[in-house]
Short mmCIF file of C-alpha atoms in Angstrom, two decimals:
data_model
loop_
_atom_site.label_atom_id
_atom_site.label_comp_id
_atom_site.label_asym_id
_atom_site.label_seq_id
_atom_site.Cartn_x
_atom_site.Cartn_y
_atom_site.Cartn_z
CA UNK A 13 -8.52 -44.24 -30.86
CA UNK A 14 -8.44 -41.29 -33.24
CA UNK A 15 -11.59 -40.98 -35.31
CA UNK A 16 -10.10 -38.49 -37.74
CA UNK A 17 -7.25 -40.83 -38.63
CA UNK A 18 -9.71 -43.64 -39.31
CA UNK A 19 -8.60 -45.85 -36.45
CA UNK A 20 -12.09 -46.68 -35.26
CA UNK A 21 -15.42 -47.30 -36.90
CA UNK A 22 -17.48 -46.25 -33.90
CA UNK A 23 -19.28 -42.93 -33.68
CA UNK A 24 -17.69 -40.27 -31.54
CA UNK A 25 -19.18 -40.04 -28.08
CA UNK A 26 -20.38 -36.50 -27.38
CA UNK A 27 -18.33 -34.82 -24.68
CA UNK A 28 -21.00 -32.24 -23.86
CA UNK A 29 -24.52 -31.26 -24.83
CA UNK A 30 -24.41 -29.02 -27.91
CA UNK A 31 -24.96 -25.31 -27.36
CA UNK A 32 -27.51 -23.44 -29.49
CA UNK A 33 -25.91 -20.18 -30.65
CA UNK A 34 -27.56 -16.97 -29.49
CA UNK A 35 -27.23 -13.50 -31.00
CA UNK A 36 -23.47 -13.99 -30.80
CA UNK A 37 -21.51 -17.21 -31.21
CA UNK A 38 -20.20 -18.71 -27.98
CA UNK A 39 -16.52 -19.57 -27.94
CA UNK A 40 -15.29 -22.94 -26.71
CA UNK A 41 -11.94 -24.49 -25.92
CA UNK A 42 -10.81 -26.90 -28.63
CA UNK A 43 -9.75 -29.50 -26.08
CA UNK A 44 -13.29 -29.66 -24.67
CA UNK A 45 -14.47 -30.78 -28.10
CA UNK A 46 -11.69 -33.21 -28.90
CA UNK A 47 -9.39 -30.87 -30.83
CA UNK A 48 -5.84 -29.81 -30.07
CA UNK A 49 -5.52 -26.02 -29.88
CA UNK A 50 -1.81 -26.05 -30.74
CA UNK A 51 -2.52 -28.01 -33.93
CA UNK A 52 -5.37 -25.66 -34.91
CA UNK A 53 -3.06 -22.69 -34.32
CA UNK A 54 -0.94 -23.93 -37.23
CA UNK A 55 -3.82 -23.59 -39.73
CA UNK A 56 -3.19 -19.86 -40.47
CA UNK A 57 0.44 -20.66 -41.24
CA UNK A 58 -0.73 -23.31 -43.68
CA UNK A 59 -3.14 -20.86 -45.38
CA UNK A 60 -0.34 -18.32 -45.82
CA UNK A 61 2.24 -20.91 -46.88
CA UNK A 62 -0.07 -22.21 -49.61
CA UNK A 63 -1.16 -18.68 -50.58
CA UNK A 64 -4.82 -19.67 -50.32
CA UNK A 65 -7.53 -17.14 -51.06
CA UNK A 66 -9.24 -17.87 -47.75
CA UNK A 67 -10.80 -14.69 -46.34
CA UNK A 68 -12.89 -16.29 -43.60
CA UNK A 69 -12.78 -19.67 -41.86
CA UNK A 70 -14.70 -20.96 -38.85
CA UNK A 71 -14.67 -24.31 -37.08
CA UNK A 72 -17.67 -24.90 -34.83
CA UNK A 73 -17.91 -27.93 -32.56
CA UNK A 74 -20.72 -28.63 -30.13
CA UNK A 75 -22.28 -25.33 -31.21
CA UNK A 76 -19.25 -23.31 -30.08
CA UNK A 77 -16.55 -21.60 -32.13
CA UNK A 78 -13.25 -23.36 -31.49
CA UNK A 79 -11.29 -21.70 -34.29
CA UNK A 80 -11.68 -18.73 -36.62
CA UNK A 81 -9.50 -17.01 -39.18
CA UNK A 82 -9.89 -13.83 -41.20
CA UNK A 83 -12.89 -11.52 -41.36
CA UNK A 84 -15.78 -13.88 -40.59
CA UNK A 85 -18.26 -10.94 -40.73
CA UNK A 86 -17.41 -10.00 -44.32
CA UNK A 87 -20.40 -10.56 -46.61
CA UNK A 88 -20.21 -11.80 -50.20
CA UNK A 89 -22.15 -14.09 -52.48
CA UNK A 90 -22.03 -17.78 -51.66
CA UNK A 91 -22.32 -18.94 -55.29
CA UNK A 92 -23.76 -22.45 -55.60
CA UNK A 93 -24.11 -22.90 -51.85
CA UNK A 94 -27.43 -21.19 -52.63
CA UNK A 95 -28.76 -24.54 -53.88
CA UNK A 96 -28.23 -26.27 -50.55
CA UNK A 97 -29.96 -23.34 -48.84
CA UNK A 98 -32.94 -23.83 -51.17
CA UNK A 99 -33.03 -27.52 -50.24
CA UNK A 100 -33.48 -26.55 -46.59
CA UNK A 101 -36.25 -24.15 -47.52
CA UNK A 102 -38.18 -26.85 -49.37
CA UNK A 103 -38.60 -29.09 -46.31
CA UNK A 104 -41.46 -27.31 -44.56
CA UNK A 105 -43.43 -26.81 -47.77
CA UNK A 106 -43.03 -30.37 -49.01
CA UNK A 107 -44.14 -31.76 -45.68
CA UNK A 108 -47.24 -29.52 -45.45
CA UNK A 109 -48.23 -30.33 -49.04
CA UNK A 110 -47.58 -26.91 -50.55
CA UNK A 111 -44.90 -28.38 -52.84
CA UNK A 112 -45.36 -31.83 -54.38
CA UNK A 113 -42.14 -33.50 -55.48
CA UNK A 114 -44.04 -35.69 -57.95
CA UNK A 115 -45.54 -32.74 -59.83
CA UNK A 116 -44.07 -32.19 -63.29
CA UNK A 117 -42.77 -29.06 -64.96
CA UNK A 118 -45.63 -29.33 -67.45
CA UNK A 119 -48.27 -29.69 -64.73
CA UNK A 120 -46.85 -26.59 -63.08
CA UNK A 121 -47.27 -24.65 -66.32
CA UNK A 122 -43.58 -23.81 -66.53
CA UNK A 123 -42.14 -23.10 -69.98
CA UNK A 124 -39.04 -21.32 -71.21
CA UNK A 125 -37.51 -19.32 -74.04
CA UNK A 126 -38.16 -21.12 -77.34
CA UNK A 127 -40.34 -23.70 -75.60
CA UNK A 128 -39.57 -26.86 -73.66
CA UNK A 129 -39.69 -30.27 -75.31
CA UNK A 130 -42.49 -32.70 -74.32
CA UNK A 131 -39.96 -34.95 -72.55
CA UNK A 132 -38.54 -31.98 -70.63
CA UNK A 133 -41.98 -31.06 -69.36
CA UNK A 134 -42.24 -34.52 -67.78
CA UNK A 135 -39.41 -33.75 -65.36
CA UNK A 136 -40.67 -33.74 -61.76
CA UNK A 137 -39.76 -31.37 -58.96
CA UNK A 138 -37.77 -34.23 -57.42
CA UNK A 139 -35.81 -34.51 -60.69
CA UNK A 140 -35.02 -30.79 -60.45
CA UNK A 141 -33.66 -30.90 -56.90
CA UNK A 142 -31.55 -33.99 -57.62
CA UNK A 143 -30.16 -32.52 -60.89
CA UNK A 144 -31.70 -35.36 -62.91
CA UNK A 145 -34.28 -33.48 -65.02
CA UNK A 146 -32.83 -34.40 -68.40
CA UNK A 147 -33.62 -30.84 -69.48
CA UNK A 148 -30.58 -29.15 -70.98
CA UNK A 149 -32.18 -25.85 -71.92
CA UNK A 150 -29.68 -22.98 -71.46
CA UNK A 151 -29.77 -21.45 -67.99
CA UNK A 152 -30.01 -17.73 -67.30
CA UNK A 153 -26.64 -17.76 -65.52
CA UNK A 154 -23.30 -19.41 -66.34
CA UNK A 155 -22.13 -22.65 -64.77
CA UNK A 156 -23.35 -26.22 -64.88
CA UNK A 157 -22.18 -29.16 -66.99
CA UNK A 158 -24.64 -29.22 -69.90
CA UNK A 159 -22.37 -27.92 -72.66
CA UNK A 160 -22.45 -30.24 -75.66
CA UNK A 161 -25.43 -32.26 -74.42
CA UNK A 162 -28.33 -32.74 -76.84
CA UNK A 163 -31.78 -31.84 -75.62
CA UNK A 164 -34.45 -34.53 -75.64
CA UNK A 165 -32.07 -37.51 -75.57
CA UNK A 166 -31.98 -38.03 -71.79
CA UNK A 167 -35.23 -38.90 -70.08
CA UNK A 168 -36.11 -37.24 -66.75
CA UNK A 169 -34.64 -39.08 -63.77
CA UNK A 170 -32.20 -41.14 -65.84
CA UNK A 171 -28.94 -39.29 -65.28
CA UNK A 172 -27.23 -36.84 -62.92
CA UNK A 173 -26.03 -33.70 -64.70
CA UNK A 174 -25.14 -30.65 -62.64
CA UNK A 175 -27.44 -28.14 -64.23
CA UNK A 176 -28.21 -24.55 -63.27
CA UNK A 177 -31.47 -24.71 -65.21
CA UNK A 178 -32.74 -27.35 -62.77
CA UNK A 179 -31.75 -25.31 -59.73
CA UNK A 180 -33.20 -22.06 -61.04
CA UNK A 181 -36.51 -23.71 -61.91
CA UNK A 182 -36.58 -25.28 -58.44
CA UNK A 183 -36.38 -21.75 -57.06
CA UNK A 184 -39.25 -20.68 -59.29
CA UNK A 185 -41.35 -23.60 -58.00
CA UNK A 186 -40.87 -22.41 -54.40
CA UNK A 187 -41.98 -18.91 -55.34
CA UNK A 188 -44.98 -20.15 -57.34
CA UNK A 189 -46.19 -22.37 -54.53
CA UNK A 190 -45.62 -19.98 -51.62
CA UNK A 191 -46.57 -16.81 -53.47
CA UNK A 192 -43.48 -15.13 -52.04
CA UNK A 193 -39.95 -14.23 -53.08
CA UNK A 194 -37.31 -16.83 -52.19
CA UNK A 195 -35.53 -14.19 -50.16
CA UNK A 196 -38.66 -13.23 -48.22
CA UNK A 197 -39.28 -16.88 -47.41
CA UNK A 198 -35.69 -17.27 -46.22
CA UNK A 199 -35.91 -14.07 -44.18
CA UNK A 200 -38.98 -15.31 -42.29
CA UNK A 201 -38.22 -19.02 -42.04
CA UNK A 202 -34.48 -18.92 -41.36
CA UNK A 203 -32.69 -15.57 -41.13
CA UNK A 204 -34.72 -14.32 -38.18
CA UNK A 205 -34.99 -17.48 -36.07
CA UNK A 206 -31.32 -18.28 -36.69
CA UNK A 207 -30.42 -14.70 -35.71
CA UNK A 208 -28.12 -14.35 -38.70
CA UNK A 209 -25.74 -11.57 -37.76
CA UNK A 210 -24.95 -10.15 -41.19
CA UNK A 211 -28.10 -10.90 -43.23
CA UNK A 212 -29.50 -8.00 -45.24
CA UNK A 213 -32.67 -8.70 -47.21
CA UNK A 214 -32.09 -5.55 -49.32
CA UNK A 215 -29.00 -7.11 -50.94
CA UNK A 216 -30.99 -9.86 -52.55
CA UNK A 217 -32.77 -10.17 -55.89
CA UNK A 218 -32.99 -12.79 -58.62
CA UNK A 219 -30.53 -12.14 -61.44
CA UNK A 220 -29.57 -13.51 -64.84
CA UNK A 221 -30.15 -13.19 -68.58
CA UNK A 222 -33.89 -13.61 -69.19
CA UNK A 223 -33.33 -13.73 -72.95
CA UNK A 224 -31.65 -17.12 -72.41
CA UNK A 225 -33.99 -18.51 -69.76
CA UNK A 226 -36.96 -17.12 -67.85
CA UNK A 227 -36.14 -18.65 -64.41
CA UNK A 228 -33.40 -16.48 -62.92
CA UNK A 229 -30.71 -17.35 -60.39
CA UNK A 230 -31.17 -16.53 -56.69
CA UNK A 231 -27.78 -15.70 -55.21
CA UNK A 232 -27.49 -15.36 -51.45
CA UNK A 233 -24.97 -13.09 -49.73
CA UNK A 234 -23.74 -14.42 -46.38
CA UNK A 235 -20.82 -13.92 -44.04
CA UNK A 236 -18.67 -16.87 -42.95
CA UNK A 237 -20.22 -16.83 -39.49
CA UNK A 238 -23.74 -16.95 -40.95
CA UNK A 239 -22.74 -19.79 -43.28
CA UNK A 240 -21.69 -21.64 -40.14
CA UNK A 241 -25.20 -21.20 -38.68
CA UNK A 242 -26.67 -22.81 -41.79
CA UNK A 243 -24.35 -25.79 -41.33
CA UNK A 244 -25.11 -25.96 -37.62
CA UNK A 245 -28.85 -26.11 -38.31
CA UNK A 246 -28.36 -29.04 -40.68
CA UNK A 247 -26.07 -30.78 -38.17
CA UNK A 248 -28.91 -30.55 -35.60
CA UNK A 249 -31.35 -32.09 -38.11
CA UNK A 250 -33.22 -28.83 -38.54
CA UNK A 251 -33.70 -28.05 -34.85
CA UNK A 252 -32.61 -24.69 -33.41
CA UNK A 253 -33.08 -24.57 -29.66
CA UNK A 254 -36.68 -25.62 -29.11
CA UNK A 255 -37.81 -24.83 -32.67
CA UNK A 256 -37.86 -27.35 -35.49
CA UNK A 257 -37.11 -25.08 -38.45
CA UNK A 258 -36.72 -27.95 -40.91
CA UNK A 259 -38.59 -31.25 -40.51
CA UNK A 260 -36.01 -33.75 -39.25
CA UNK A 261 -37.13 -36.41 -41.71
CA UNK A 262 -36.65 -33.92 -44.55
CA UNK A 263 -33.04 -33.41 -43.51
CA UNK A 264 -32.54 -37.18 -43.57
CA UNK A 265 -34.30 -37.50 -46.93
CA UNK A 266 -32.21 -34.65 -48.37
CA UNK A 267 -28.99 -36.43 -47.48
CA UNK A 268 -29.72 -39.74 -49.18
CA UNK A 269 -27.55 -40.52 -52.22
CA UNK A 270 -29.86 -40.11 -55.20
CA UNK A 271 -26.71 -40.14 -57.30
CA UNK A 272 -23.48 -41.93 -56.35
CA UNK A 273 -20.11 -41.21 -57.93
CA UNK A 274 -17.39 -43.71 -58.95
CA UNK A 275 -14.74 -41.89 -56.95
CA UNK A 276 -16.87 -41.82 -53.80
CA UNK A 277 -19.53 -39.51 -52.44
CA UNK A 278 -22.83 -38.60 -53.99
CA UNK A 279 -25.60 -36.04 -54.37
CA UNK A 280 -28.82 -35.68 -52.41
CA UNK A 281 -31.36 -32.89 -52.61
CA UNK A 282 -28.87 -30.18 -53.63
CA UNK A 283 -26.35 -31.29 -50.97
CA UNK A 284 -23.03 -32.98 -51.78
CA UNK A 285 -22.43 -36.19 -49.81
CA UNK A 286 -18.79 -36.48 -48.80
CA UNK A 287 -16.42 -39.42 -48.37
CA UNK A 288 -12.65 -39.57 -47.96
CA UNK A 289 -10.07 -42.36 -48.01
CA UNK A 290 -7.61 -40.55 -45.78
CA UNK A 291 -10.08 -39.77 -42.97
CA UNK A 292 -12.94 -42.24 -43.61
CA UNK A 293 -14.44 -42.12 -40.10
CA UNK A 294 -14.34 -38.35 -39.77
CA UNK A 295 -16.15 -38.14 -43.11
CA UNK A 296 -18.75 -40.78 -42.21
CA UNK A 297 -22.12 -39.13 -42.85
CA UNK A 298 -20.43 -35.87 -43.90
CA UNK A 299 -22.12 -33.52 -46.35
CA UNK A 300 -21.43 -30.12 -47.81
CA UNK A 301 -22.52 -27.10 -49.80
CA UNK A 302 -20.05 -26.10 -52.53
CA UNK A 303 -19.79 -22.70 -54.18
CA UNK A 304 -17.55 -21.49 -56.99
CA UNK A 305 -14.24 -19.79 -56.17
CA UNK A 306 -14.07 -21.17 -52.62
CA UNK A 307 -17.39 -20.96 -50.76
CA UNK A 308 -17.94 -24.09 -48.64
CA UNK A 309 -20.00 -25.36 -45.73
CA UNK A 310 -18.92 -28.82 -44.56
CA UNK A 311 -20.74 -30.75 -41.85
CA UNK A 312 -19.07 -33.61 -39.96
CA UNK A 313 -21.79 -35.36 -37.88
CA UNK A 314 -19.25 -37.93 -36.62
CA UNK A 315 -17.23 -35.09 -35.04
CA UNK A 316 -20.22 -32.88 -34.13
CA UNK A 317 -18.43 -30.21 -36.15
CA UNK A 318 -19.11 -27.65 -38.89
CA UNK A 319 -16.51 -25.91 -41.05
CA UNK A 320 -17.45 -22.74 -42.95
CA UNK A 321 -15.07 -21.28 -45.52
CA UNK A 322 -15.24 -18.16 -47.65
CA UNK A 323 -13.04 -16.71 -50.36
CA UNK A 324 -14.64 -13.30 -50.76
CA UNK A 325 -12.15 -12.18 -53.40
CA UNK A 326 -13.71 -14.80 -55.64
CA UNK A 327 -12.12 -15.14 -59.10
CA UNK A 328 -9.16 -12.97 -58.17
CA UNK A 329 -7.95 -15.48 -55.58
CA UNK A 330 -10.01 -18.64 -55.52
CA UNK A 331 -9.72 -21.78 -53.39
CA UNK A 332 -10.29 -24.93 -55.44
CA UNK A 333 -12.05 -28.03 -54.13
CA UNK A 334 -8.74 -29.85 -53.86
CA UNK A 335 -7.11 -26.95 -52.01
CA UNK A 336 -10.06 -26.84 -49.64
CA UNK A 337 -9.85 -30.60 -49.07
CA UNK A 338 -6.19 -30.22 -48.09
CA UNK A 339 -7.17 -27.40 -45.73
CA UNK A 340 -9.76 -29.69 -44.15
CA UNK A 341 -7.00 -32.24 -43.62
CA UNK A 342 -5.09 -29.64 -41.59
CA UNK A 343 -8.15 -29.15 -39.39
CA UNK A 344 -8.84 -32.87 -39.02
CA UNK A 345 -5.22 -33.47 -38.05
CA UNK A 346 -6.02 -31.51 -34.89
CA UNK A 347 -8.71 -34.01 -33.83
CA UNK A 348 -7.72 -35.99 -30.73
CA UNK A 349 -11.01 -37.69 -29.89
CA UNK A 350 -13.89 -37.07 -27.51
CA UNK A 351 -13.45 -36.64 -23.78
CA UNK A 352 -14.73 -40.16 -23.19
CA UNK A 353 -12.26 -41.61 -25.68
CA UNK A 354 -9.34 -39.73 -24.17
CA UNK A 355 -10.24 -40.87 -20.66
CA UNK A 356 -10.02 -44.51 -21.75
CA UNK A 357 -6.48 -44.23 -23.09
#
C-alpha cells in the first residue's frame, strides 16, 4: 500500500534506524527510504516548468539526504520560520521553571508605546506563543493579521489572530528570563550541538521600528541545509544523537492544536499543524514552519522525512504557500512505501 496516496491508515514501518547527521549530511539512496529516485529526479524539471523561485530544496529521510536542489548552503533570512525556532528554544526554560507560561504580560512588567490596555496586560505567555493574546498593539515590523481590529474588544485566549506583536513579545520574554540575547541562547543551545554548517552569530540582531513598538523582531538567517537540521531535530522529538536538546514532552505539547481551522490543520506553539485531502496519510501528524516569500520547513513523521525549502530571492521571486504545496505533491508522488511494505507486495 502507498502511504503517500492515502491507501492505508497505518503508520509507515521504518526501514532502517535513523542516522544522526554529523558535521556533514550523509547521503542516502531514495529507494532505501521508500522513495523512487527516478520520480524525485523530475522535481527540478517541475520547478523550472512552473518558474518557481526555489533557490534551495532538501529532502531528508531517515536522517540522510535523498534529494537536493539549488544552493543549499546559501544563507538568507527565514522570515516567520523564526517563530517556530523560538518555540523550540522555549522548551528547556519552561520545563526548568525559568519561563512560566501562566505569567501575564502585566506581571512581567512589559509595556509598550502609548501604554497597553488593562485587558492586554492580562495576556499570558501561553497566549503569546499560541497567537491568542487579544493584544492588537502595532508591532515593530510589518506582517500579521491585525489590521482593522479594535484593541480591547478581544479577551486574551479567546481568538487566534496571527500577530507579530505576540511573537516579538514572546522573544522579549525569553531574553528577560534568561538574561541573554535570543541569538546567544540559540548559539549555545542549538547551533553548536546541531553543528549548523552555515550559522554565523555576527549576522544576527533584533530589528524593527521602536517608535511603533518596543519589542523588536528577531530574524534568523539560515541556509537550506541548516533549516533541514532544525526540522530533523523536531522529527526526533528534540533528541540529537545521545543529547536531548528539547524536552520530548515539550515537542509533543508544542504540536497540539490550540487553534483549529475550518479548512483543516491548526496552530500549536508557533508551529503550523498540517493536513491534506490529497495525501491524508503522508500528512498525518505533519507540521511546519512557514516564512514569507517561500521559506518552509515541513516535517512528515509518518514518512520519517523532512523537507526544507528556501527562496532566497525573496520578494523578487517568491514561492506562495499553494505553489509550495504543489511542489510537495511532486515529492510525495515519489513515495513508494517502506522496505517492509514493499516486501509484502
